JSON list of C-alpha atoms in Angstrom, two decimals:
[
{"chain": "A", "resi": 1108, "resn": "MET", "atom": "CA", "xyz": [20.73, 92.41, 40.72]},
{"chain": "A", "resi": 1109, "resn": "ASN", "atom": "CA", "xyz": [18.68, 94.56, 44.08]},
{"chain": "A", "resi": 1110, "resn": "THR", "atom": "CA", "xyz": [20.77, 96.61, 45.10]},
{"chain": "A", "resi": 1111, "resn": "LEU", "atom": "CA", "xyz": [20.96, 97.79, 48.63]},
{"chain": "A", "resi": 1112, "resn": "LYS", "atom": "CA", "xyz": [20.57, 101.89, 47.63]},
{"chain": "A", "resi": 1113, "resn": "GLN", "atom": "CA", "xyz": [17.02, 100.88, 46.82]},
{"chain": "A", "resi": 1114, "resn": "PHE", "atom": "CA", "xyz": [16.28, 98.95, 49.62]},
{"chain": "A", "resi": 1115, "resn": "ILE", "atom": "CA", "xyz": [16.98, 101.67, 52.70]},
{"chain": "A", "resi": 1116, "resn": "ILE", "atom": "CA", "xyz": [16.34, 104.75, 50.49]},
{"chain": "A", "resi": 1117, "resn": "PHE", "atom": "CA", "xyz": [13.21, 103.52, 49.00]},
{"chain": "A", "resi": 1118, "resn": "GLU", "atom": "CA", "xyz": [12.16, 100.46, 51.31]},
{"chain": "A", "resi": 1119, "resn": "HIS", "atom": "CA", "xyz": [8.04, 101.68, 52.85]},
{"chain": "A", "resi": 1120, "resn": "GLY", "atom": "CA", "xyz": [6.98, 101.10, 55.90]},
{"chain": "A", "resi": 1121, "resn": "ASN", "atom": "CA", "xyz": [7.71, 99.86, 59.30]},
{"chain": "A", "resi": 1122, "resn": "GLU", "atom": "CA", "xyz": [10.83, 101.32, 60.89]},
{"chain": "A", "resi": 1123, "resn": "HIS", "atom": "CA", "xyz": [10.92, 99.81, 63.64]},
{"chain": "A", "resi": 1124, "resn": "ASP", "atom": "CA", "xyz": [13.76, 97.68, 64.61]},
{"chain": "A", "resi": 1125, "resn": "LEU", "atom": "CA", "xyz": [12.79, 93.41, 65.31]},
{"chain": "A", "resi": 1126, "resn": "GLU", "atom": "CA", "xyz": [13.18, 92.83, 69.21]},
{"chain": "A", "resi": 1127, "resn": "HIS", "atom": "CA", "xyz": [14.76, 90.39, 68.81]},
{"chain": "A", "resi": 1128, "resn": "ASP", "atom": "CA", "xyz": [18.44, 89.85, 67.79]},
{"chain": "A", "resi": 1129, "resn": "LEU", "atom": "CA", "xyz": [19.35, 86.33, 65.14]},
{"chain": "A", "resi": 1130, "resn": "ALA", "atom": "CA", "xyz": [20.30, 83.21, 67.87]},
{"chain": "A", "resi": 1131, "resn": "HIS", "atom": "CA", "xyz": [23.31, 82.55, 65.81]},
{"chain": "A", "resi": 1132, "resn": "LYS", "atom": "CA", "xyz": [26.50, 84.68, 65.49]},
{"chain": "A", "resi": 1133, "resn": "LYS", "atom": "CA", "xyz": [25.88, 88.06, 63.46]},
{"chain": "A", "resi": 1134, "resn": "ASP", "atom": "CA", "xyz": [27.37, 88.06, 59.52]},
{"chain": "A", "resi": 1135, "resn": "PHE", "atom": "CA", "xyz": [27.13, 91.71, 59.91]},
{"chain": "A", "resi": 1136, "resn": "SER", "atom": "CA", "xyz": [27.67, 94.64, 62.14]},
{"chain": "A", "resi": 1137, "resn": "ASP", "atom": "CA", "xyz": [25.36, 96.95, 63.61]},
{"chain": "A", "resi": 1138, "resn": "PRO", "atom": "CA", "xyz": [24.87, 100.04, 60.94]},
{"chain": "A", "resi": 1139, "resn": "LYS", "atom": "CA", "xyz": [27.34, 103.47, 61.90]},
{"chain": "A", "resi": 1140, "resn": "ILE", "atom": "CA", "xyz": [26.63, 106.82, 61.02]},
{"chain": "A", "resi": 1141, "resn": "TYR", "atom": "CA", "xyz": [30.17, 108.96, 59.79]},
{"chain": "A", "resi": 1142, "resn": "THR", "atom": "CA", "xyz": [30.17, 112.25, 61.43]},
{"chain": "A", "resi": 1143, "resn": "ALA", "atom": "CA", "xyz": [33.82, 113.63, 59.83]},
{"chain": "A", "resi": 1144, "resn": "ASN", "atom": "CA", "xyz": [34.03, 115.10, 62.90]},
{"chain": "A", "resi": 1145, "resn": "ASP", "atom": "CA", "xyz": [30.20, 117.41, 62.39]},
{"chain": "A", "resi": 1146, "resn": "ASP", "atom": "CA", "xyz": [32.52, 118.87, 59.99]},
{"chain": "A", "resi": 1147, "resn": "LEU", "atom": "CA", "xyz": [30.10, 119.47, 57.49]},
{"chain": "A", "resi": 1148, "resn": "SER", "atom": "CA", "xyz": [32.29, 120.23, 54.25]},
{"chain": "A", "resi": 1149, "resn": "LYS", "atom": "CA", "xyz": [33.05, 116.28, 54.10]},
{"chain": "A", "resi": 1150, "resn": "ARG", "atom": "CA", "xyz": [31.34, 113.88, 52.86]},
{"chain": "A", "resi": 1151, "resn": "TRP", "atom": "CA", "xyz": [28.62, 112.15, 55.55]},
{"chain": "A", "resi": 1152, "resn": "TYR", "atom": "CA", "xyz": [27.02, 108.19, 55.58]},
{"chain": "A", "resi": 1153, "resn": "VAL", "atom": "CA", "xyz": [26.61, 105.26, 56.76]},
{"chain": "A", "resi": 1154, "resn": "TYR", "atom": "CA", "xyz": [28.80, 102.50, 57.05]},
{"chain": "A", "resi": 1155, "resn": "PHE", "atom": "CA", "xyz": [28.84, 98.47, 58.64]},
{"chain": "A", "resi": 1156, "resn": "SER", "atom": "CA", "xyz": [30.63, 95.38, 57.71]},
{"chain": "A", "resi": 1157, "resn": "PHE", "atom": "CA", "xyz": [29.01, 91.36, 56.84]},
{"chain": "A", "resi": 1158, "resn": "ARG", "atom": "CA", "xyz": [30.66, 88.77, 56.99]},
{"chain": "A", "resi": 1159, "resn": "ASN", "atom": "CA", "xyz": [32.26, 87.26, 53.77]},
{"chain": "A", "resi": 1160, "resn": "PRO", "atom": "CA", "xyz": [31.87, 84.11, 52.80]},
{"chain": "A", "resi": 1161, "resn": "LYS", "atom": "CA", "xyz": [34.34, 82.89, 51.36]},
{"chain": "A", "resi": 1162, "resn": "THR", "atom": "CA", "xyz": [36.63, 83.90, 54.07]},
{"chain": "A", "resi": 1163, "resn": "GLY", "atom": "CA", "xyz": [34.82, 83.64, 56.51]},
{"chain": "A", "resi": 1164, "resn": "LYS", "atom": "CA", "xyz": [36.04, 87.48, 57.88]},
{"chain": "A", "resi": 1165, "resn": "MET", "atom": "CA", "xyz": [33.56, 90.77, 58.01]},
{"chain": "A", "resi": 1166, "resn": "THR", "atom": "CA", "xyz": [34.11, 93.16, 54.87]},
{"chain": "A", "resi": 1167, "resn": "ARG", "atom": "CA", "xyz": [33.85, 96.69, 54.90]},
{"chain": "A", "resi": 1168, "resn": "MET", "atom": "CA", "xyz": [30.86, 97.29, 52.30]},
{"chain": "A", "resi": 1169, "resn": "LYS", "atom": "CA", "xyz": [30.00, 100.56, 50.65]},
{"chain": "A", "resi": 1170, "resn": "ASN", "atom": "CA", "xyz": [29.45, 103.66, 51.84]},
{"chain": "A", "resi": 1171, "resn": "ILE", "atom": "CA", "xyz": [25.97, 104.55, 51.56]},
{"chain": "A", "resi": 1172, "resn": "TYR", "atom": "CA", "xyz": [25.07, 107.98, 51.40]},
{"chain": "A", "resi": 1173, "resn": "GLY", "atom": "CA", "xyz": [21.43, 109.18, 49.65]},
{"chain": "A", "resi": 1174, "resn": "GLY", "atom": "CA", "xyz": [21.42, 112.34, 49.50]},
{"chain": "A", "resi": 1175, "resn": "ALA", "atom": "CA", "xyz": [22.81, 112.97, 52.63]},
{"chain": "A", "resi": 1176, "resn": "ASN", "atom": "CA", "xyz": [25.06, 115.78, 51.81]},
{"chain": "A", "resi": 1177, "resn": "LYS", "atom": "CA", "xyz": [23.02, 117.90, 49.86]},
{"chain": "A", "resi": 1178, "resn": "PHE", "atom": "CA", "xyz": [22.29, 119.17, 53.19]},
{"chain": "A", "resi": 1179, "resn": "LYS", "atom": "CA", "xyz": [23.54, 122.20, 55.13]},
{"chain": "A", "resi": 1180, "resn": "THR", "atom": "CA", "xyz": [22.76, 121.60, 58.74]},
{"chain": "A", "resi": 1181, "resn": "LYS", "atom": "CA", "xyz": [24.37, 118.80, 61.53]},
{"chain": "A", "resi": 1182, "resn": "GLU", "atom": "CA", "xyz": [19.86, 117.80, 62.20]},
{"chain": "A", "resi": 1183, "resn": "GLU", "atom": "CA", "xyz": [19.38, 117.66, 58.70]},
{"chain": "A", "resi": 1184, "resn": "ARG", "atom": "CA", "xyz": [22.11, 114.97, 58.16]},
{"chain": "A", "resi": 1185, "resn": "ILE", "atom": "CA", "xyz": [21.46, 112.98, 60.91]},
{"chain": "A", "resi": 1186, "resn": "ALA", "atom": "CA", "xyz": [18.47, 113.06, 60.46]},
{"chain": "A", "resi": 1187, "resn": "LEU", "atom": "CA", "xyz": [18.57, 111.32, 56.88]},
{"chain": "A", "resi": 1188, "resn": "LEU", "atom": "CA", "xyz": [21.40, 109.34, 57.99]},
{"chain": "A", "resi": 1189, "resn": "SER", "atom": "CA", "xyz": [19.86, 107.66, 61.28]},
{"chain": "A", "resi": 1190, "resn": "ARG", "atom": "CA", "xyz": [16.24, 106.47, 58.73]},
{"chain": "A", "resi": 1191, "resn": "TYR", "atom": "CA", "xyz": [18.95, 104.56, 56.37]},
{"chain": "A", "resi": 1192, "resn": "GLN", "atom": "CA", "xyz": [20.59, 103.17, 59.73]},
{"chain": "A", "resi": 1193, "resn": "ARG", "atom": "CA", "xyz": [17.78, 102.37, 61.16]},
{"chain": "A", "resi": 1194, "resn": "ARG", "atom": "CA", "xyz": [16.01, 101.06, 57.84]},
{"chain": "A", "resi": 1195, "resn": "LEU", "atom": "CA", "xyz": [19.92, 98.70, 57.18]},
{"chain": "A", "resi": 1196, "resn": "LEU", "atom": "CA", "xyz": [19.58, 96.97, 60.06]},
{"chain": "A", "resi": 1197, "resn": "LYS", "atom": "CA", "xyz": [15.93, 96.07, 59.70]},
{"chain": "A", "resi": 1198, "resn": "LEU", "atom": "CA", "xyz": [16.69, 94.89, 56.51]},
{"chain": "A", "resi": 1199, "resn": "LEU", "atom": "CA", "xyz": [20.01, 92.84, 57.70]},
{"chain": "A", "resi": 1200, "resn": "LYS", "atom": "CA", "xyz": [17.43, 91.54, 60.53]},
{"chain": "A", "resi": 1201, "resn": "GLU", "atom": "CA", "xyz": [15.63, 90.29, 57.39]},
{"chain": "A", "resi": 1202, "resn": "GLY", "atom": "CA", "xyz": [18.12, 87.90, 56.04]},
{"chain": "A", "resi": 1203, "resn": "TYR", "atom": "CA", "xyz": [18.99, 91.03, 53.45]},
{"chain": "A", "resi": 1204, "resn": "ASN", "atom": "CA", "xyz": [23.34, 89.93, 52.12]},
{"chain": "A", "resi": 1205, "resn": "PRO", "atom": "CA", "xyz": [25.55, 91.89, 49.54]},
{"chain": "A", "resi": 1206, "resn": "TYR", "atom": "CA", "xyz": [27.12, 88.79, 48.23]},
{"chain": "A", "resi": 1207, "resn": "GLN", "atom": "CA", "xyz": [23.52, 87.42, 47.04]},
{"chain": "A", "resi": 1208, "resn": "LYS", "atom": "CA", "xyz": [20.37, 88.93, 44.60]},
{"chain": "A", "resi": 1209, "resn": "ASN", "atom": "CA", "xyz": [17.93, 89.03, 47.64]},
{"chain": "A", "resi": 1210, "resn": "THR", "atom": "CA", "xyz": [15.51, 88.90, 44.65]},
{"chain": "A", "resi": 1211, "resn": "ALA", "atom": "CA", "xyz": [13.07, 87.00, 47.23]},
{"chain": "A", "resi": 1212, "resn": "LEU", "atom": "CA", "xyz": [13.08, 90.13, 49.92]},
{"chain": "A", "resi": 1213, "resn": "PHE", "atom": "CA", "xyz": [12.70, 92.16, 47.34]},
{"chain": "A", "resi": 1214, "resn": "LYS", "atom": "CA", "xyz": [9.63, 91.03, 46.06]},
{"chain": "A", "resi": 1215, "resn": "SER", "atom": "CA", "xyz": [7.86, 90.19, 48.97]},
{"chain": "A", "resi": 1216, "resn": "LYS", "atom": "CA", "xyz": [8.17, 94.18, 49.91]},
{"chain": "A", "resi": 1217, "resn": "MET", "atom": "CA", "xyz": [6.97, 95.04, 46.38]},
{"chain": "A", "resi": 1218, "resn": "ASP", "atom": "CA", "xyz": [4.06, 92.71, 46.93]},
{"chain": "A", "resi": 1219, "resn": "LYS", "atom": "CA", "xyz": [3.13, 94.96, 50.63]},
{"chain": "A", "resi": 1220, "resn": "LYS", "atom": "CA", "xyz": [3.45, 98.27, 48.95]},
{"chain": "A", "resi": 1221, "resn": "SER", "atom": "CA", "xyz": [1.91, 97.66, 45.76]},
{"chain": "A", "resi": 1222, "resn": "LYS", "atom": "CA", "xyz": [-1.44, 96.06, 47.93]},
{"chain": "A", "resi": 1223, "resn": "LYS", "atom": "CA", "xyz": [-1.56, 99.31, 49.76]},
{"chain": "A", "resi": 1224, "resn": "GLU", "atom": "CA", "xyz": [-1.62, 101.00, 46.38]},
{"chain": "A", "resi": 1225, "resn": "VAL", "atom": "CA", "xyz": [-5.78, 101.11, 45.10]},
{"chain": "A", "resi": 1226, "resn": "ILE", "atom": "CA", "xyz": [-8.08, 104.02, 43.53]},
{"chain": "A", "resi": 1227, "resn": "GLU", "atom": "CA", "xyz": [-9.08, 107.07, 44.99]},
{"chain": "A", "resi": 1228, "resn": "VAL", "atom": "CA", "xyz": [-12.15, 108.77, 44.17]},
{"chain": "A", "resi": 1229, "resn": "LYS", "atom": "CA", "xyz": [-12.74, 112.34, 46.02]},
{"chain": "A", "resi": 1230, "resn": "GLU", "atom": "CA", "xyz": [-15.88, 112.49, 47.88]},
{"chain": "A", "resi": 1231, "resn": "LYS", "atom": "CA", "xyz": [-17.44, 114.98, 47.00]},
{"chain": "A", "resi": 1232, "resn": "PRO", "atom": "CA", "xyz": [-18.69, 117.49, 50.03]},
{"chain": "A", "resi": 1233, "resn": "LYS", "atom": "CA", "xyz": [-22.26, 116.49, 51.07]},
{"chain": "A", "resi": 1234, "resn": "LEU", "atom": "CA", "xyz": [-24.06, 120.16, 51.86]},
{"chain": "A", "resi": 1235, "resn": "PRO", "atom": "CA", "xyz": [-23.06, 121.62, 48.76]},
{"chain": "A", "resi": 1236, "resn": "GLU", "atom": "CA", "xyz": [-25.36, 118.80, 47.38]},
{"chain": "A", "resi": 1237, "resn": "LYS", "atom": "CA", "xyz": [-28.10, 119.31, 49.66]},
{"chain": "A", "resi": 1238, "resn": "GLN", "atom": "CA", "xyz": [-28.01, 123.17, 48.73]},
{"chain": "A", "resi": 1239, "resn": "SER", "atom": "CA", "xyz": [-28.13, 123.14, 45.12]},
{"chain": "A", "resi": 1240, "resn": "THR", "atom": "CA", "xyz": [-31.19, 120.08, 45.37]},
{"chain": "A", "resi": 1241, "resn": "GLN", "atom": "CA", "xyz": [-33.27, 122.41, 47.79]},
{"chain": "A", "resi": 1242, "resn": "GLU", "atom": "CA", "xyz": [-33.23, 125.09, 44.54]},
{"chain": "A", "resi": 1243, "resn": "ILE", "atom": "CA", "xyz": [-33.38, 122.63, 42.13]},
{"chain": "A", "resi": 1244, "resn": "GLN", "atom": "CA", "xyz": [-36.61, 122.02, 44.26]},
{"chain": "A", "resi": 1245, "resn": "ASN", "atom": "CA", "xyz": [-37.82, 124.98, 44.57]},
{"chain": "A", "resi": 1246, "resn": "LYS", "atom": "CA", "xyz": [-37.44, 126.05, 41.33]},
{"chain": "A", "resi": 1247, "resn": "GLY", "atom": "CA", "xyz": [-39.16, 123.80, 39.22]},
{"chain": "A", "resi": 1248, "resn": "SER", "atom": "CA", "xyz": [-40.88, 121.50, 41.75]},
{"chain": "A", "resi": 1249, "resn": "LYS", "atom": "CA", "xyz": [-44.50, 121.14, 43.13]},
{"chain": "A", "resi": 1250, "resn": "ASN", "atom": "CA", "xyz": [-43.50, 119.35, 46.06]},
{"chain": "A", "resi": 1251, "resn": "ASN", "atom": "CA", "xyz": [-40.18, 119.51, 47.34]},
{"chain": "A", "resi": 1252, "resn": "THR", "atom": "CA", "xyz": [-40.08, 115.32, 48.05]},
{"chain": "A", "resi": 1253, "resn": "GLU", "atom": "CA", "xyz": [-41.27, 114.74, 44.65]},
{"chain": "A", "resi": 1254, "resn": "ASP", "atom": "CA", "xyz": [-37.62, 115.17, 42.73]},
{"chain": "A", "resi": 1255, "resn": "SER", "atom": "CA", "xyz": [-36.34, 112.57, 44.82]},
{"chain": "A", "resi": 1256, "resn": "SER", "atom": "CA", "xyz": [-38.87, 109.77, 43.86]},
{"chain": "A", "resi": 1257, "resn": "LEU", "atom": "CA", "xyz": [-38.15, 110.98, 40.02]},
{"chain": "A", "resi": 1258, "resn": "ASN", "atom": "CA", "xyz": [-36.78, 107.85, 38.31]},
{"chain": "A", "resi": 1259, "resn": "LEU", "atom": "CA", "xyz": [-33.25, 107.91, 36.93]},
{"chain": "A", "resi": 1260, "resn": "LYS", "atom": "CA", "xyz": [-33.99, 109.64, 33.29]},
{"chain": "A", "resi": 1261, "resn": "GLU", "atom": "CA", "xyz": [-36.76, 111.88, 34.37]},
{"chain": "A", "resi": 1262, "resn": "ALA", "atom": "CA", "xyz": [-33.99, 113.54, 36.89]},
{"chain": "A", "resi": 1263, "resn": "PHE", "atom": "CA", "xyz": [-31.48, 114.21, 34.30]},
{"chain": "A", "resi": 1264, "resn": "ASP", "atom": "CA", "xyz": [-33.75, 114.85, 31.76]},
{"chain": "A", "resi": 1265, "resn": "PHE", "atom": "CA", "xyz": [-34.61, 117.47, 34.63]},
{"chain": "A", "resi": 1266, "resn": "VAL", "atom": "CA", "xyz": [-31.24, 118.57, 34.85]},
{"chain": "A", "resi": 1267, "resn": "LEU", "atom": "CA", "xyz": [-30.17, 119.12, 31.88]},
{"chain": "A", "resi": 1268, "resn": "LYS", "atom": "CA", "xyz": [-33.33, 121.35, 30.72]},
{"chain": "A", "resi": 1269, "resn": "LEU", "atom": "CA", "xyz": [-32.06, 123.44, 33.21]},
{"chain": "A", "resi": 1270, "resn": "LYS", "atom": "CA", "xyz": [-29.17, 123.56, 32.25]},
{"chain": "A", "resi": 1271, "resn": "GLU", "atom": "CA", "xyz": [-29.65, 124.34, 28.74]},
{"chain": "A", "resi": 1272, "resn": "LYS", "atom": "CA", "xyz": [-29.99, 127.23, 28.62]},
{"chain": "A", "resi": 1273, "resn": "THR", "atom": "CA", "xyz": [-26.86, 128.88, 31.02]},
{"chain": "A", "resi": 1274, "resn": "ILE", "atom": "CA", "xyz": [-23.87, 126.94, 28.97]},
{"chain": "A", "resi": 1275, "resn": "SER", "atom": "CA", "xyz": [-23.00, 126.08, 26.15]},
{"chain": "A", "resi": 1276, "resn": "PRO", "atom": "CA", "xyz": [-23.46, 123.58, 23.23]},
{"chain": "A", "resi": 1277, "resn": "ARG", "atom": "CA", "xyz": [-20.51, 122.25, 22.83]},
{"chain": "A", "resi": 1278, "resn": "THR", "atom": "CA", "xyz": [-20.15, 121.61, 27.48]},
{"chain": "A", "resi": 1279, "resn": "TYR", "atom": "CA", "xyz": [-24.56, 120.55, 27.15]},
{"chain": "A", "resi": 1280, "resn": "LYS", "atom": "CA", "xyz": [-23.28, 117.51, 24.81]},
{"chain": "A", "resi": 1281, "resn": "ASP", "atom": "CA", "xyz": [-20.85, 116.71, 27.32]},
{"chain": "A", "resi": 1282, "resn": "TYR", "atom": "CA", "xyz": [-23.20, 116.80, 30.49]},
{"chain": "A", "resi": 1283, "resn": "CYS", "atom": "CA", "xyz": [-26.08, 114.84, 27.61]},
{"chain": "A", "resi": 1284, "resn": "TYR", "atom": "CA", "xyz": [-23.25, 111.89, 27.11]},
{"chain": "A", "resi": 1285, "resn": "ALA", "atom": "CA", "xyz": [-22.00, 111.80, 30.50]},
{"chain": "A", "resi": 1286, "resn": "SER", "atom": "CA", "xyz": [-25.98, 111.48, 31.60]},
{"chain": "A", "resi": 1287, "resn": "SER", "atom": "CA", "xyz": [-26.42, 108.60, 29.20]},
{"chain": "A", "resi": 1288, "resn": "SER", "atom": "CA", "xyz": [-23.14, 106.61, 29.95]},
{"chain": "A", "resi": 1289, "resn": "PHE", "atom": "CA", "xyz": [-23.74, 106.97, 33.95]},
{"chain": "A", "resi": 1290, "resn": "ILE", "atom": "CA", "xyz": [-27.66, 105.57, 32.94]},
{"chain": "A", "resi": 1291, "resn": "LYS", "atom": "CA", "xyz": [-26.54, 102.61, 30.42]},
{"chain": "A", "resi": 1292, "resn": "TRP", "atom": "CA", "xyz": [-23.66, 101.42, 32.96]},
{"chain": "A", "resi": 1293, "resn": "ILE", "atom": "CA", "xyz": [-27.21, 102.24, 35.68]},
{"chain": "A", "resi": 1294, "resn": "ASN", "atom": "CA", "xyz": [-28.66, 99.58, 33.31]},
{"chain": "A", "resi": 1295, "resn": "LYS", "atom": "CA", "xyz": [-26.90, 97.02, 32.76]},
{"chain": "A", "resi": 1296, "resn": "LYS", "atom": "CA", "xyz": [-25.20, 96.24, 36.47]},
{"chain": "A", "resi": 1297, "resn": "HIS", "atom": "CA", "xyz": [-27.44, 97.48, 38.92]},
{"chain": "A", "resi": 1298, "resn": "PRO", "atom": "CA", "xyz": [-30.75, 97.37, 37.20]},
{"chain": "A", "resi": 1299, "resn": "GLU", "atom": "CA", "xyz": [-32.45, 97.05, 40.55]},
{"chain": "A", "resi": 1300, "resn": "ILE", "atom": "CA", "xyz": [-31.51, 100.95, 41.06]},
{"chain": "A", "resi": 1301, "resn": "ILE", "atom": "CA", "xyz": [-34.64, 102.77, 39.12]},
{"chain": "A", "resi": 1302, "resn": "LYS", "atom": "CA", "xyz": [-34.92, 105.91, 41.24]},
{"chain": "A", "resi": 1303, "resn": "ILE", "atom": "CA", "xyz": [-32.77, 108.87, 41.73]},
{"chain": "A", "resi": 1304, "resn": "ASN", "atom": "CA", "xyz": [-32.55, 108.21, 45.50]},
{"chain": "A", "resi": 1305, "resn": "GLN", "atom": "CA", "xyz": [-31.45, 104.61, 45.72]},
{"chain": "A", "resi": 1306, "resn": "VAL", "atom": "CA", "xyz": [-28.11, 105.77, 43.88]},
{"chain": "A", "resi": 1307, "resn": "ASP", "atom": "CA", "xyz": [-25.32, 106.57, 46.39]},
{"chain": "A", "resi": 1308, "resn": "LYS", "atom": "CA", "xyz": [-21.49, 106.61, 46.66]},
{"chain": "A", "resi": 1309, "resn": "LYS", "atom": "CA", "xyz": [-20.51, 103.92, 46.62]},
{"chain": "A", "resi": 1310, "resn": "VAL", "atom": "CA", "xyz": [-22.56, 103.52, 43.15]},
{"chain": "A", "resi": 1311, "resn": "ALA", "atom": "CA", "xyz": [-20.60, 106.85, 41.49]},
{"chain": "A", "resi": 1312, "resn": "ILE", "atom": "CA", "xyz": [-17.34, 105.42, 42.95]},
{"chain": "A", "resi": 1313, "resn": "GLU", "atom": "CA", "xyz": [-17.87, 102.13, 40.99]},
{"chain": "A", "resi": 1314, "resn": "PHE", "atom": "CA", "xyz": [-19.40, 104.32, 37.79]},
{"chain": "A", "resi": 1315, "resn": "LEU", "atom": "CA", "xyz": [-16.37, 105.95, 37.87]},
{"chain": "A", "resi": 1316, "resn": "ASN", "atom": "CA", "xyz": [-13.62, 103.42, 38.64]},
{"chain": "A", "resi": 1317, "resn": "SER", "atom": "CA", "xyz": [-15.00, 101.70, 35.25]},
{"chain": "A", "resi": 1318, "resn": "ILE", "atom": "CA", "xyz": [-14.48, 104.57, 32.93]},
{"chain": "A", "resi": 1319, "resn": "LEU", "atom": "CA", "xyz": [-10.93, 104.74, 34.67]},
{"chain": "A", "resi": 1320, "resn": "LEU", "atom": "CA", "xyz": [-10.68, 100.40, 33.85]},
{"chain": "A", "resi": 1321, "resn": "ASN", "atom": "CA", "xyz": [-12.36, 100.37, 30.44]},
{"chain": "A", "resi": 1322, "resn": "SER", "atom": "CA", "xyz": [-10.58, 103.75, 28.71]},
{"chain": "A", "resi": 1323, "resn": "SER", "atom": "CA", "xyz": [-8.30, 106.14, 30.71]},
{"chain": "A", "resi": 1324, "resn": "SER", "atom": "CA", "xyz": [-8.01, 109.13, 33.45]},
{"chain": "A", "resi": 1325, "resn": "ARG", "atom": "CA", "xyz": [-8.54, 112.16, 31.46]},
{"chain": "A", "resi": 1326, "resn": "ASN", "atom": "CA", "xyz": [-12.29, 110.43, 30.26]},
{"chain": "A", "resi": 1327, "resn": "ARG", "atom": "CA", "xyz": [-12.91, 109.59, 34.25]},
{"chain": "A", "resi": 1328, "resn": "ASN", "atom": "CA", "xyz": [-12.01, 112.62, 35.52]},
{"chain": "A", "resi": 1329, "resn": "ASN", "atom": "CA", "xyz": [-14.26, 114.85, 33.33]},
{"chain": "A", "resi": 1330, "resn": "LEU", "atom": "CA", "xyz": [-17.40, 112.87, 34.09]},
{"chain": "A", "resi": 1331, "resn": "ARG", "atom": "CA", "xyz": [-16.91, 112.85, 37.80]},
{"chain": "A", "resi": 1332, "resn": "LEU", "atom": "CA", "xyz": [-16.48, 116.92, 37.06]},
{"chain": "A", "resi": 1333, "resn": "ILE", "atom": "CA", "xyz": [-20.15, 116.18, 35.11]},
{"chain": "A", "resi": 1334, "resn": "LEU", "atom": "CA", "xyz": [-21.29, 114.94, 37.13]},
{"chain": "A", "resi": 1335, "resn": "SER", "atom": "CA", "xyz": [-20.61, 116.47, 40.38]},
{"chain": "A", "resi": 1336, "resn": "SER", "atom": "CA", "xyz": [-20.61, 119.69, 39.65]},
{"chain": "A", "resi": 1337, "resn": "ASP", "atom": "CA", "xyz": [-24.05, 122.09, 40.19]},
{"chain": "A", "resi": 1338, "resn": "ARG", "atom": "CA", "xyz": [-26.95, 120.75, 39.48]},
{"chain": "A", "resi": 1339, "resn": "PHE", "atom": "CA", "xyz": [-26.30, 117.13, 38.75]}
]
């Protein structure tokens, strides 16, 4: 059974109360906060009553503590319990019933939450990339515009040649693997991309996400670090 504690403590989304009460007689009381007359040595909680479907009478439900009593100040407890109070009222107005399993309500909230979870790839700063490219061009190119017209393999071979004398053999091998994987993926997924200056952020993110889906997050992160390092 989906418990009330799951709904109240872990419910994500808009906390605003619904604008209108149900037209018929309410089956629940508005949630209230018990503060024990501001006595911090006692347990504070949110409480409410719900109409028992068998007797038709309002019945007091279990108190909702939700970790509020670990706080040692009135302000902290009130802040947390007030959130629980608002969320509970919202759920009750949406149809939560402590006498039922509430599977449909729980599923609808989980579906909304899962839609928000997307793969995020940290954007590579643009300014350092431009600066490092300028350094490469100043050292190894006769014309400052030549590198931007290189095809993919030429561009990666050029950078690997510069890297070879400054990194360890193990790291150099990793760089070769990263560049080879990227070029093979480009040839398969984006055959229209021929020049290095056609590769943009969107293409890079798509490549890294494909690595994540077909391999592991560790492998994806390693490739991201290599491809975003200086002169790559």
